[in-house]
Tab-separated table of C-alpha atoms in Angstrom:
chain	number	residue	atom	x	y	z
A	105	UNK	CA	97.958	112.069	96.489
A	106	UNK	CA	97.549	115.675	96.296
A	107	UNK	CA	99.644	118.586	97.123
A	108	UNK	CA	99.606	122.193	96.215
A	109	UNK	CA	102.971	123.705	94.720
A	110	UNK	CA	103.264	127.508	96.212
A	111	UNK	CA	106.546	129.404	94.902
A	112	UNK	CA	107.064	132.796	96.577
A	113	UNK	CA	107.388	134.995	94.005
A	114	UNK	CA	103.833	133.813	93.249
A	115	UNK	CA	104.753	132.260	90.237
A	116	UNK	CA	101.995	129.698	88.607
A	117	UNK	CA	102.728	126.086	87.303
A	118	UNK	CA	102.320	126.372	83.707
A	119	UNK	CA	102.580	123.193	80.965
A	120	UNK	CA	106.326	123.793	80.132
A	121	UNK	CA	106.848	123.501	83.580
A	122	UNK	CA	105.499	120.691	84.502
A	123	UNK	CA	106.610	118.613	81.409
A	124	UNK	CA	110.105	119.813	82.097
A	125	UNK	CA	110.082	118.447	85.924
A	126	UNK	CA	108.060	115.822	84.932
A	127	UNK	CA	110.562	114.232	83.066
A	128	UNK	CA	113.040	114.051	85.716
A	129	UNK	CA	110.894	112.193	88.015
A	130	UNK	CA	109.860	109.236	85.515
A	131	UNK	CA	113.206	109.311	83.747
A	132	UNK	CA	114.100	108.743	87.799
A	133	UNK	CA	111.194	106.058	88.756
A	134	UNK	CA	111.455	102.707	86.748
A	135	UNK	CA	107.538	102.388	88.169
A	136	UNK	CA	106.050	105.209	86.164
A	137	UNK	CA	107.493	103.606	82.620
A	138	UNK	CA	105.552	100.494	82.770
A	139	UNK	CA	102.227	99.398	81.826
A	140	UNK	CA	100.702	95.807	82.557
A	141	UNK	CA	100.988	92.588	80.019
A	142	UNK	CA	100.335	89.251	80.095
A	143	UNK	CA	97.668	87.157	81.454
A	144	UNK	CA	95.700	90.022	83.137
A	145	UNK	CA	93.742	88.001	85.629
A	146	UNK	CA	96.347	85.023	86.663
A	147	UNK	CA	99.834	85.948	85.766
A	148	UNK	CA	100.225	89.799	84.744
A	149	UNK	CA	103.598	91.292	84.245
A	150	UNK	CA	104.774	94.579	84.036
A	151	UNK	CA	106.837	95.723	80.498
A	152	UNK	CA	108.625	98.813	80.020
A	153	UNK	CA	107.249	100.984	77.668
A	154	UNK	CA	109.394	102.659	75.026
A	155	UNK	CA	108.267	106.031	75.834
A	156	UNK	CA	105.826	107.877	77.622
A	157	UNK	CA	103.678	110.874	76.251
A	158	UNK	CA	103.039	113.721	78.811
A	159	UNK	CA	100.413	114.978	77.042
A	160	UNK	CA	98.115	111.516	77.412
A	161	UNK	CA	99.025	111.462	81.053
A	162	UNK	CA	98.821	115.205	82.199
A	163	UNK	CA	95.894	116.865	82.553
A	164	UNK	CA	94.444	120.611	83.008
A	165	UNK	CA	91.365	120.957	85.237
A	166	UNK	CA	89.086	123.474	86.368
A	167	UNK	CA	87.094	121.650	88.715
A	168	UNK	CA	85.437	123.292	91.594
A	169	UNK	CA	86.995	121.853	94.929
A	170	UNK	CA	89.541	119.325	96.150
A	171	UNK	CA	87.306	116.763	97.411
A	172	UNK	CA	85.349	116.744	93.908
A	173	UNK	CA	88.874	116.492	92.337
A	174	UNK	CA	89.497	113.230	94.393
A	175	UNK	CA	86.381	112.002	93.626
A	176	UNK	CA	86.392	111.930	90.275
A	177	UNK	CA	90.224	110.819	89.851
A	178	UNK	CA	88.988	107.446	92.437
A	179	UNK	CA	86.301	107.225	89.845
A	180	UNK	CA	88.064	106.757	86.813
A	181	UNK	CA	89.826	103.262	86.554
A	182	UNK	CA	93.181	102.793	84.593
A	183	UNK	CA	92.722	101.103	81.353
A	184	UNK	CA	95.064	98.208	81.985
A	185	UNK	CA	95.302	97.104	78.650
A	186	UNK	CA	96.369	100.216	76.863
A	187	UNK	CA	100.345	101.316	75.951
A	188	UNK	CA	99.549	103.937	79.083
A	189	UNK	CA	101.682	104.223	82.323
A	190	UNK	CA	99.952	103.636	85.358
A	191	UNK	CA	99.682	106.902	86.654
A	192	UNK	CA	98.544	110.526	85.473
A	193	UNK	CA	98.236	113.646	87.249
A	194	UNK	CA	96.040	116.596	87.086
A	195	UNK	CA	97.113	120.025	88.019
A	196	UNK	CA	94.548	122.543	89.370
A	197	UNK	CA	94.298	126.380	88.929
A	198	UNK	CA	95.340	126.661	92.474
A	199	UNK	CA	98.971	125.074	92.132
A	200	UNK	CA	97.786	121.658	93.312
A	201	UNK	CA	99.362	118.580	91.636
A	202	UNK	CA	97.050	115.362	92.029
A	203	UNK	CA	99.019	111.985	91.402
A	204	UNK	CA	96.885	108.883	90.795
A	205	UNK	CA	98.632	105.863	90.345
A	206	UNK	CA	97.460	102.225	90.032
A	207	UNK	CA	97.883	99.708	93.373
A	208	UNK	CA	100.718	97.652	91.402
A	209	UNK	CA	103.163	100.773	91.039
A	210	UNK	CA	103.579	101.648	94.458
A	211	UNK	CA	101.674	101.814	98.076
A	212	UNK	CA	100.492	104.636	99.931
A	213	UNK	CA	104.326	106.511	100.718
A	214	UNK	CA	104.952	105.595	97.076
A	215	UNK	CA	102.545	108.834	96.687
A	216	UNK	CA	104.901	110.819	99.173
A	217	UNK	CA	108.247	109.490	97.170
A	218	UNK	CA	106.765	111.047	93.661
A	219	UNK	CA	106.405	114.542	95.219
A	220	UNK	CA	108.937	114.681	96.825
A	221	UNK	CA	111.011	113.932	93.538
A	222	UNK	CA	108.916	116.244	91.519
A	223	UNK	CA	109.283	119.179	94.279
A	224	UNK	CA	113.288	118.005	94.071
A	225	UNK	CA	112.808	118.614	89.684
A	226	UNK	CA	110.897	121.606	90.043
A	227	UNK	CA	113.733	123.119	92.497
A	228	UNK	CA	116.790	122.139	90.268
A	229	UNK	CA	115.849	123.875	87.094
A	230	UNK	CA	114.574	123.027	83.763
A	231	UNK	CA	115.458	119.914	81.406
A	232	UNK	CA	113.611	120.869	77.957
A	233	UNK	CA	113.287	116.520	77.125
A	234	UNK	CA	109.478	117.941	75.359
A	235	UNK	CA	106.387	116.017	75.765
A	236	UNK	CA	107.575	112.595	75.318
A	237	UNK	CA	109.916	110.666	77.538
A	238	UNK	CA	112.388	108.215	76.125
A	239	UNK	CA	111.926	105.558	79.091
A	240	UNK	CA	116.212	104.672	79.797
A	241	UNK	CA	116.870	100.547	79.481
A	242	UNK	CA	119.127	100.866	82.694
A	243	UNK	CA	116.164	101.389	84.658
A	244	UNK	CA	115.164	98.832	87.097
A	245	UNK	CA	112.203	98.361	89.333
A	246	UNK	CA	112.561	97.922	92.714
A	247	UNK	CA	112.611	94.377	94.040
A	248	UNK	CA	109.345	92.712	95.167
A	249	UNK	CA	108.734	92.172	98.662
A	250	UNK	CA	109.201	88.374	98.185
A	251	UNK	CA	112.279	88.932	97.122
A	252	UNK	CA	114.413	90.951	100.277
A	253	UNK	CA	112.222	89.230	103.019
A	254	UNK	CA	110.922	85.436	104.164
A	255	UNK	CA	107.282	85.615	103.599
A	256	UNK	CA	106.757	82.355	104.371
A	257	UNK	CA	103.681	81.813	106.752
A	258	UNK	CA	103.651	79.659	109.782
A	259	UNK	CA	101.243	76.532	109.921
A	260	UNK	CA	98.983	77.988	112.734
A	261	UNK	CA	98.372	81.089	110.134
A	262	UNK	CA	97.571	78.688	107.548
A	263	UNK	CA	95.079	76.548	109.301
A	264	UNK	CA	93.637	80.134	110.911
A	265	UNK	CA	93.537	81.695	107.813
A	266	UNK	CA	91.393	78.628	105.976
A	267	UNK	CA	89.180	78.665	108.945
A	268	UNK	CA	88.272	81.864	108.692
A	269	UNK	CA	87.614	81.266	104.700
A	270	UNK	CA	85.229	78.492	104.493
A	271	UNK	CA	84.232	78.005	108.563
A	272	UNK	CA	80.356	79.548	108.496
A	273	UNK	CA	80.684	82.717	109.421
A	274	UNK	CA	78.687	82.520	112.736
A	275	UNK	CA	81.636	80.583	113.903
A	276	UNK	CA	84.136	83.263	113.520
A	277	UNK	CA	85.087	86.412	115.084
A	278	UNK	CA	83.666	88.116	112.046
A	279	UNK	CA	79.752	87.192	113.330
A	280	UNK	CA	79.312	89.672	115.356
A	281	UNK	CA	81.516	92.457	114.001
A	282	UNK	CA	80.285	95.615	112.330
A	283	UNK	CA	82.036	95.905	108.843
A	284	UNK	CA	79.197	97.995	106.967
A	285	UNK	CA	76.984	97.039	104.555
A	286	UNK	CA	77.402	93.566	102.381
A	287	UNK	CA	79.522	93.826	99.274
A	288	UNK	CA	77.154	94.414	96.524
A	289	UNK	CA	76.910	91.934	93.856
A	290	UNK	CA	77.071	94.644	91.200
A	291	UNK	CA	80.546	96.496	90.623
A	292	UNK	CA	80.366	100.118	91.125
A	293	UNK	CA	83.255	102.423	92.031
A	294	UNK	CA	81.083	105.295	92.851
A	295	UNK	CA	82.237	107.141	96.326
A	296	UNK	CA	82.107	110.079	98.453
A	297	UNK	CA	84.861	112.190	99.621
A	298	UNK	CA	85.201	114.072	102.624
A	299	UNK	CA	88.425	115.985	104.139
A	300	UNK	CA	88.958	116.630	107.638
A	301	UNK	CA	92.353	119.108	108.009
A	302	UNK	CA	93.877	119.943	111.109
A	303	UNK	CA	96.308	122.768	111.348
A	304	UNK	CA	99.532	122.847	112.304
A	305	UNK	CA	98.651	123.867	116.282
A	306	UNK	CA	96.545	121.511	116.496
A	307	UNK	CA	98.211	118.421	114.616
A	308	UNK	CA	100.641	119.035	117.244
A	309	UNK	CA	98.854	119.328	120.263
A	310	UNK	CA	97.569	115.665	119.345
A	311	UNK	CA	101.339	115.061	118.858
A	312	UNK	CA	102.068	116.017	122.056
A	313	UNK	CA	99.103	114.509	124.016
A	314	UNK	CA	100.092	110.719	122.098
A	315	UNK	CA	103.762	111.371	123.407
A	316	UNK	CA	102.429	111.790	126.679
A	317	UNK	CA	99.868	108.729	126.737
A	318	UNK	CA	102.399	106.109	125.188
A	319	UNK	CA	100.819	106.210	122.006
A	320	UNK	CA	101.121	107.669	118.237
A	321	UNK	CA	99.019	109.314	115.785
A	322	UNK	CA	97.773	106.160	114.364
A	323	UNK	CA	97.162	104.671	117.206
A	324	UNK	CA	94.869	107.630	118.347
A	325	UNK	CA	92.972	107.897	115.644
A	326	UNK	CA	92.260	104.144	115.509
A	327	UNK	CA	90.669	104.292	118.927
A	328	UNK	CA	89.101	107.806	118.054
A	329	UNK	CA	87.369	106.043	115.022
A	330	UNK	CA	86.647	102.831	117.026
A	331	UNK	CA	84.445	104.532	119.660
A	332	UNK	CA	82.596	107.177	117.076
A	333	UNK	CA	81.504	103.933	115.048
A	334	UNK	CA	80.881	102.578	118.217
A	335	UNK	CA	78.403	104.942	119.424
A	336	UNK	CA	76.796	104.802	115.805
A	337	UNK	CA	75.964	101.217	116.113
A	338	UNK	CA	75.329	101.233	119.885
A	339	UNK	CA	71.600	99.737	119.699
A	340	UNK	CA	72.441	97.055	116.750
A	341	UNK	CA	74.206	94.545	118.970
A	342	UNK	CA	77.050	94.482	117.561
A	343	UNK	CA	80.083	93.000	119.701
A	344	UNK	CA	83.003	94.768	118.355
A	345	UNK	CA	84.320	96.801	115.130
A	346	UNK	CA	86.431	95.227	112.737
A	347	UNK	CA	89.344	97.233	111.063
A	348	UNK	CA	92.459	96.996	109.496
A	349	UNK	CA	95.251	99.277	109.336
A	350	UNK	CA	98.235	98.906	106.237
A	351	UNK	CA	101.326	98.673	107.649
A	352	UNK	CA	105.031	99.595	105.834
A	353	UNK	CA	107.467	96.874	105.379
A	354	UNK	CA	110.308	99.099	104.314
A	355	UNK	CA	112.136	98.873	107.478
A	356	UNK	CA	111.952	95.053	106.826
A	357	UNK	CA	113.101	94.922	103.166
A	358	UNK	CA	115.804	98.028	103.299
A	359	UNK	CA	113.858	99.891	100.904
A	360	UNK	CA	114.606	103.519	100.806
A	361	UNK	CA	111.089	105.795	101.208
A	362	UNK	CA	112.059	107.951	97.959
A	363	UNK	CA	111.375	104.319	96.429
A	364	UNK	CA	108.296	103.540	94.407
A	365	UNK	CA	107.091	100.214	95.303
A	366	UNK	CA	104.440	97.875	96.811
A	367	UNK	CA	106.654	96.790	100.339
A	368	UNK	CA	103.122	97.062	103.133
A	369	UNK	CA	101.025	94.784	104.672
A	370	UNK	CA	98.296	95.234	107.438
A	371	UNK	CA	97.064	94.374	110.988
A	372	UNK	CA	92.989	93.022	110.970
A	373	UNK	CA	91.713	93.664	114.102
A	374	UNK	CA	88.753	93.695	116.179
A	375	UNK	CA	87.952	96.547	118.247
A	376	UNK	CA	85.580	95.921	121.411
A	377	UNK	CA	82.339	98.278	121.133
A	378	UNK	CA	83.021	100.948	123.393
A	379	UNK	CA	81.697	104.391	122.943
A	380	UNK	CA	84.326	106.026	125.049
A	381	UNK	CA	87.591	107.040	123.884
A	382	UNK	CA	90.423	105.387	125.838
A	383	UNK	CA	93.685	106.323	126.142
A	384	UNK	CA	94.581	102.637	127.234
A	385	UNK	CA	93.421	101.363	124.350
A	386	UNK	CA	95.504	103.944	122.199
A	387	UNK	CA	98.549	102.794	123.918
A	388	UNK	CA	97.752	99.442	123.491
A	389	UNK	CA	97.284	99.207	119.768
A	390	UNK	CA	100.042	101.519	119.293
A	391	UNK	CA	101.916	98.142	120.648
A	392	UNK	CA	100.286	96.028	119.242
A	393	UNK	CA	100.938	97.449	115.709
A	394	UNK	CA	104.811	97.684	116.336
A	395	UNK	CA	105.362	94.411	117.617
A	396	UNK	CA	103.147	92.962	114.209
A	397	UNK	CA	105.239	94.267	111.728
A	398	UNK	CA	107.444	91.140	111.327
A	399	UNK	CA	104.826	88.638	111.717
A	400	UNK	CA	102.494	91.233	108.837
A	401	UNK	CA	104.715	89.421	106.162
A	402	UNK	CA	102.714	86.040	106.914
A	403	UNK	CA	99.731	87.986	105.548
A	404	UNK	CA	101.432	88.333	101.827
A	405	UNK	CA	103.126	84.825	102.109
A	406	UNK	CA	99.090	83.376	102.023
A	407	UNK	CA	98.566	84.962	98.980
A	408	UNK	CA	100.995	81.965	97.507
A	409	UNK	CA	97.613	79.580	98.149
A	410	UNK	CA	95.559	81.412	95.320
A	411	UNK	CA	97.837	80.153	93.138
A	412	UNK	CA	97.422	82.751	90.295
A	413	UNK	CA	93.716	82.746	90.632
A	414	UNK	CA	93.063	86.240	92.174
A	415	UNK	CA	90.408	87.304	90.313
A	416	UNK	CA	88.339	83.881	91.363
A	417	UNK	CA	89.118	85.076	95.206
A	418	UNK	CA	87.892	88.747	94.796
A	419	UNK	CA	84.613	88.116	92.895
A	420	UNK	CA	84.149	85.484	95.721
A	421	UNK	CA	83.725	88.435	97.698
A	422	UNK	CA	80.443	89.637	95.957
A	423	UNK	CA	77.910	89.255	97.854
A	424	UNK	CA	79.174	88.500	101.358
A	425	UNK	CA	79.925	90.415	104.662
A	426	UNK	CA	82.732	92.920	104.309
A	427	UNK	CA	86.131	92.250	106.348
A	428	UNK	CA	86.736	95.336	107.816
A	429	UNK	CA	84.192	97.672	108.898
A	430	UNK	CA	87.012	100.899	109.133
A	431	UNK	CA	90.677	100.939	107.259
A	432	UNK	CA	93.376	103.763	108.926
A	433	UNK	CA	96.116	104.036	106.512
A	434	UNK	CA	98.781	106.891	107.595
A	435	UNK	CA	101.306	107.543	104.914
A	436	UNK	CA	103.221	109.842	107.847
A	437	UNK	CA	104.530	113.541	107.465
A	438	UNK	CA	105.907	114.530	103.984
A	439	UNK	CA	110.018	115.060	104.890
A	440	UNK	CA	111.804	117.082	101.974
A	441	UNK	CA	115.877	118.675	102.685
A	442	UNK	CA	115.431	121.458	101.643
A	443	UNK	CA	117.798	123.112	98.537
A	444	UNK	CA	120.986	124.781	99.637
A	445	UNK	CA	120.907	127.318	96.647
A	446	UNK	CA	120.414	130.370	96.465
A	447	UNK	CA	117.033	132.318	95.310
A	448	UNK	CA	113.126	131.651	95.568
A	449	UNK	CA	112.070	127.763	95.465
A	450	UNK	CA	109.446	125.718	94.917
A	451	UNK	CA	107.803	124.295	97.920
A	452	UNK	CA	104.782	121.797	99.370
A	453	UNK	CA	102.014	123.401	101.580
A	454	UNK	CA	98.634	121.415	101.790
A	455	UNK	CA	98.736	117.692	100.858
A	456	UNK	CA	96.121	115.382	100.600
A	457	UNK	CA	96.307	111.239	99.960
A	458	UNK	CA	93.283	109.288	99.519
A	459	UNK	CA	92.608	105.310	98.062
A	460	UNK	CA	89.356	103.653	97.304
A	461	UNK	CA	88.957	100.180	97.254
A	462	UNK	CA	85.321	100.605	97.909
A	463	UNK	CA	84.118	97.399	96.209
A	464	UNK	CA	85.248	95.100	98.897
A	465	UNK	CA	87.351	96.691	101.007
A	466	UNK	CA	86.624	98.614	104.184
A	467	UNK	CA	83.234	100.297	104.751
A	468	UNK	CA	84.629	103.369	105.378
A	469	UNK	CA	88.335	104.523	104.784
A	470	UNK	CA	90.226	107.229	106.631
A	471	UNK	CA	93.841	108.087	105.006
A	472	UNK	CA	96.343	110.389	106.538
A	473	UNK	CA	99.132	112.299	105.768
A	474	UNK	CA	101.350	115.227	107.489
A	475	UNK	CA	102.015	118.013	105.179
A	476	UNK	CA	105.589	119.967	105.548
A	477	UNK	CA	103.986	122.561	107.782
A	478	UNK	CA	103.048	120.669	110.206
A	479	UNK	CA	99.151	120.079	109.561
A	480	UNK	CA	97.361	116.965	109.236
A	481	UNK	CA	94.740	115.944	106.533
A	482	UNK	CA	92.485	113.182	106.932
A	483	UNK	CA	90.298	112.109	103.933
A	484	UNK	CA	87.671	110.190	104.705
A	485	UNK	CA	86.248	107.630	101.741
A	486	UNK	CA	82.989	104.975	101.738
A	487	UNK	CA	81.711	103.487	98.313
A	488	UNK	CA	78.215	104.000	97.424
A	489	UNK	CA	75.970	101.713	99.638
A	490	UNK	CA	78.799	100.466	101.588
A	491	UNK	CA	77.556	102.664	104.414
A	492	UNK	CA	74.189	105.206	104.201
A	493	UNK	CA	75.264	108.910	103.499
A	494	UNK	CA	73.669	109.943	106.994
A	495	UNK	CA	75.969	107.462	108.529
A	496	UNK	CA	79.103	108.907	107.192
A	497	UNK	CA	78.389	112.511	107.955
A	498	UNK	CA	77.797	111.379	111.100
A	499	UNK	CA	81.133	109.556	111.848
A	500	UNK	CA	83.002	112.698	110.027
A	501	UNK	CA	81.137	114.868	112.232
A	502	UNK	CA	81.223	113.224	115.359
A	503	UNK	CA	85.126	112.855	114.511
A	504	UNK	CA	86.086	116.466	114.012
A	505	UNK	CA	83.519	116.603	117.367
A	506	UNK	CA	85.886	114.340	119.490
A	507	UNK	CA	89.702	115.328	118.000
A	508	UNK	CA	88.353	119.290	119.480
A	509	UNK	CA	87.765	117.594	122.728
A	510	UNK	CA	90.859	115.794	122.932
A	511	UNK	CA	92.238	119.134	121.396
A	512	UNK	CA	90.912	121.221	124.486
A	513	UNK	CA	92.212	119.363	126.780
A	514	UNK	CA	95.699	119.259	125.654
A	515	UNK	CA	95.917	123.036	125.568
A	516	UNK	CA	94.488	122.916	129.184
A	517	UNK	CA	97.502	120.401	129.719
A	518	UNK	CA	99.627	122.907	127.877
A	519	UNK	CA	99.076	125.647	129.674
């Protein structure tokens, strides 16, 4: 997750700086002190490391653009089996902060928890702790999932879930469901990046037109993306578009958001082929997605089944049809209270959160996040092969094409 740092006095983010607030936050977050042991594949754990070095997790960069930025960081995987935290950041000439962290640290508003604490370090003052960060023992990580809420899954989603595992696939819904390409049988993380950003009068003219329709900004863009694939696949038969959409399970579990943890699950869906946007079906899914959220746990109690063997289950993957064709994953609007004190502070303008799983995950992934201003950025991921190049500069234009349409007419609404 990206976000660029702006202080009024047009002061720049130098090294000191950002080692000095920097220790704060993982001094702070139990997450960012750990690396993975164990048995890798079956059984990993996570063990606190005795110290972390800035300097092998902070890096300087000078490369040309945000979108290459993302790019590269989704690129690079973490070397699990190093003494190396999970995370690093990289801090552009611009004042923008990247934050990649691995899957097993945190989800999506995990991203949205570390900036806010680092904005929260940078506005307090300095700490001088130098490069390398004594982790404290009294840290704790923040209880698993399994642990605050029943995960345990009803017999109907067992026998539905095994079904839809070894039943041939022409006897599913998945048959006639667009999802993209196949999963290759040859790992490759390579992707493409594109960002679609929305300013603040418009993010909330959509705001306003949702309110009106009974439905949310999730919801919208769901049924946006639904019909733009939609007419993209028109002549290929397809019946409808699969998708799935993370959902957070922190309301469930108690869990604060300034937390870093892995509390979210996800609604799989399949979308009727329809080429026209519907407000309906906004409202509808925008239902449909609250009333899931309990019943979303079911989804992580089925992963009890694989009993350890999760590697076995992905790289059964290679090879076959994809589940999802489209994943929406909406981190919401970065919230920050701002400092009582007195004189110029650090804060947030444009933010940015992306996630590739492009080796079997969705063909293409659209992530979203509200920055403190009040604008929206979309980024908009697909793996190499996982959908053709022309296809996804289609959707992304085609997009922008329909969000200005349903933009127009909510300033005609307006007034």
């Amino acid at each position: 997750m990206a976000a660029q740092y702006i202080h009024p006095t047009g002061r720049q983010l130098d090294r000191r700086t950002i080692y000095d607030a920097l220790a704060k936050v993982v001094k702070a977050h139990t997450a960012l002190g750990v690396r993975l042991a164990g048995d890798l594949a079956r059984d990993p754990v996570f063990e606190r490391l005795e110290k972390v070095d800035l300097s092998e997790v902070v890096e300087f960069s000078d490369t040309c653009g945000l979108e290459a930025t993302i790019q590269g960081q989704l690129l690079r995987k973490f070397d699990v089996t190093s003494n190396l935290p999970l995370w690093r950041v990289v801090i552009s000439g611009d004042g923008t902060v990247c934050f990649a962290w691995h899957h097993g640290i945190g989800d999506g508003k995990s991203g949205l928890a570390f900036h806010r604490a680092f904005l929260s370090s940078l506005q307090s003052g300095e700490s001088r702790d130098g490069n390398c960060i004594v982790i404290p023992l009294k840290n704790a990580l923040a209880p698993p999932i399994e642990s605050l809420v029943d995960l345990s899954p009803s017999w109907l989603k067992v026998a539905s879930t095994f079904f839809g595992l070894f039943a041939p696939v022409s006897w599913t819904l998945a048959a006639k469901s667009w999802t993209g390409s196949t999963v290759p049988n040859e790992i490759t993380f390579q992707n493409h990046v594109r960002l679609i950003v929305f300013s603040p009068d418009v993010a909330s003219t959509l705001l306003i037109l949702c309110r009106s329709h009974g439905a949310t900004i999730t919801s919208m863009f769901h049924a946006l993306a639904a019909s733009v694939i939609s007419d993209l696949v028109l002549s290929e038969k397809y019946a409808t578009i699969s998708s799935l959409v993370p959902i957070s399970l922190r309301g469930l579990s108690g869990t604060s958001n300034d937390a870093m943890c892995n509390h979210v699950s996800s609604l799989h869906s399949y979308t009727k082929v329809n080429p026209t946007f519907s407000w309906e079906h906004a409202s509808q899914y925008a239902a449909e997605l609250r009333s899931y959220v309990k019943k979303s746990v079911e989804d992580i109690g089925m992963l009890s089944y694989l009993n350890g063997k999760y590697d076995k289950f992905f790289q059964g993957m290679l090879g076959k049809k994809r589940a999802a064709g489209f994943e929406l994953s909406n981190v919401g609007r970065f919230g920050f209270e701002k400092s009582s004190a007195d004189g110029p502070k650090w804060s947030i303008g444009h933010m940015v959160f992306a996630q590739c799983d492009v080796v079997v995950g969705a063909a293409l992934k659209l992530n979203v996040v509200g920055d403190a201003l009040g604008g929206i950025t979309i980024s908009v991921i697909w793996g190499a092969g996982s959908v053709s190049d022309v296809f996804a500069d289609q959707f992304v234009t085609k997009f922008k094409d329909s969000i200005e349409k349903l933009r127009s007419e909510g300033a005609a609404i307006q007034g």
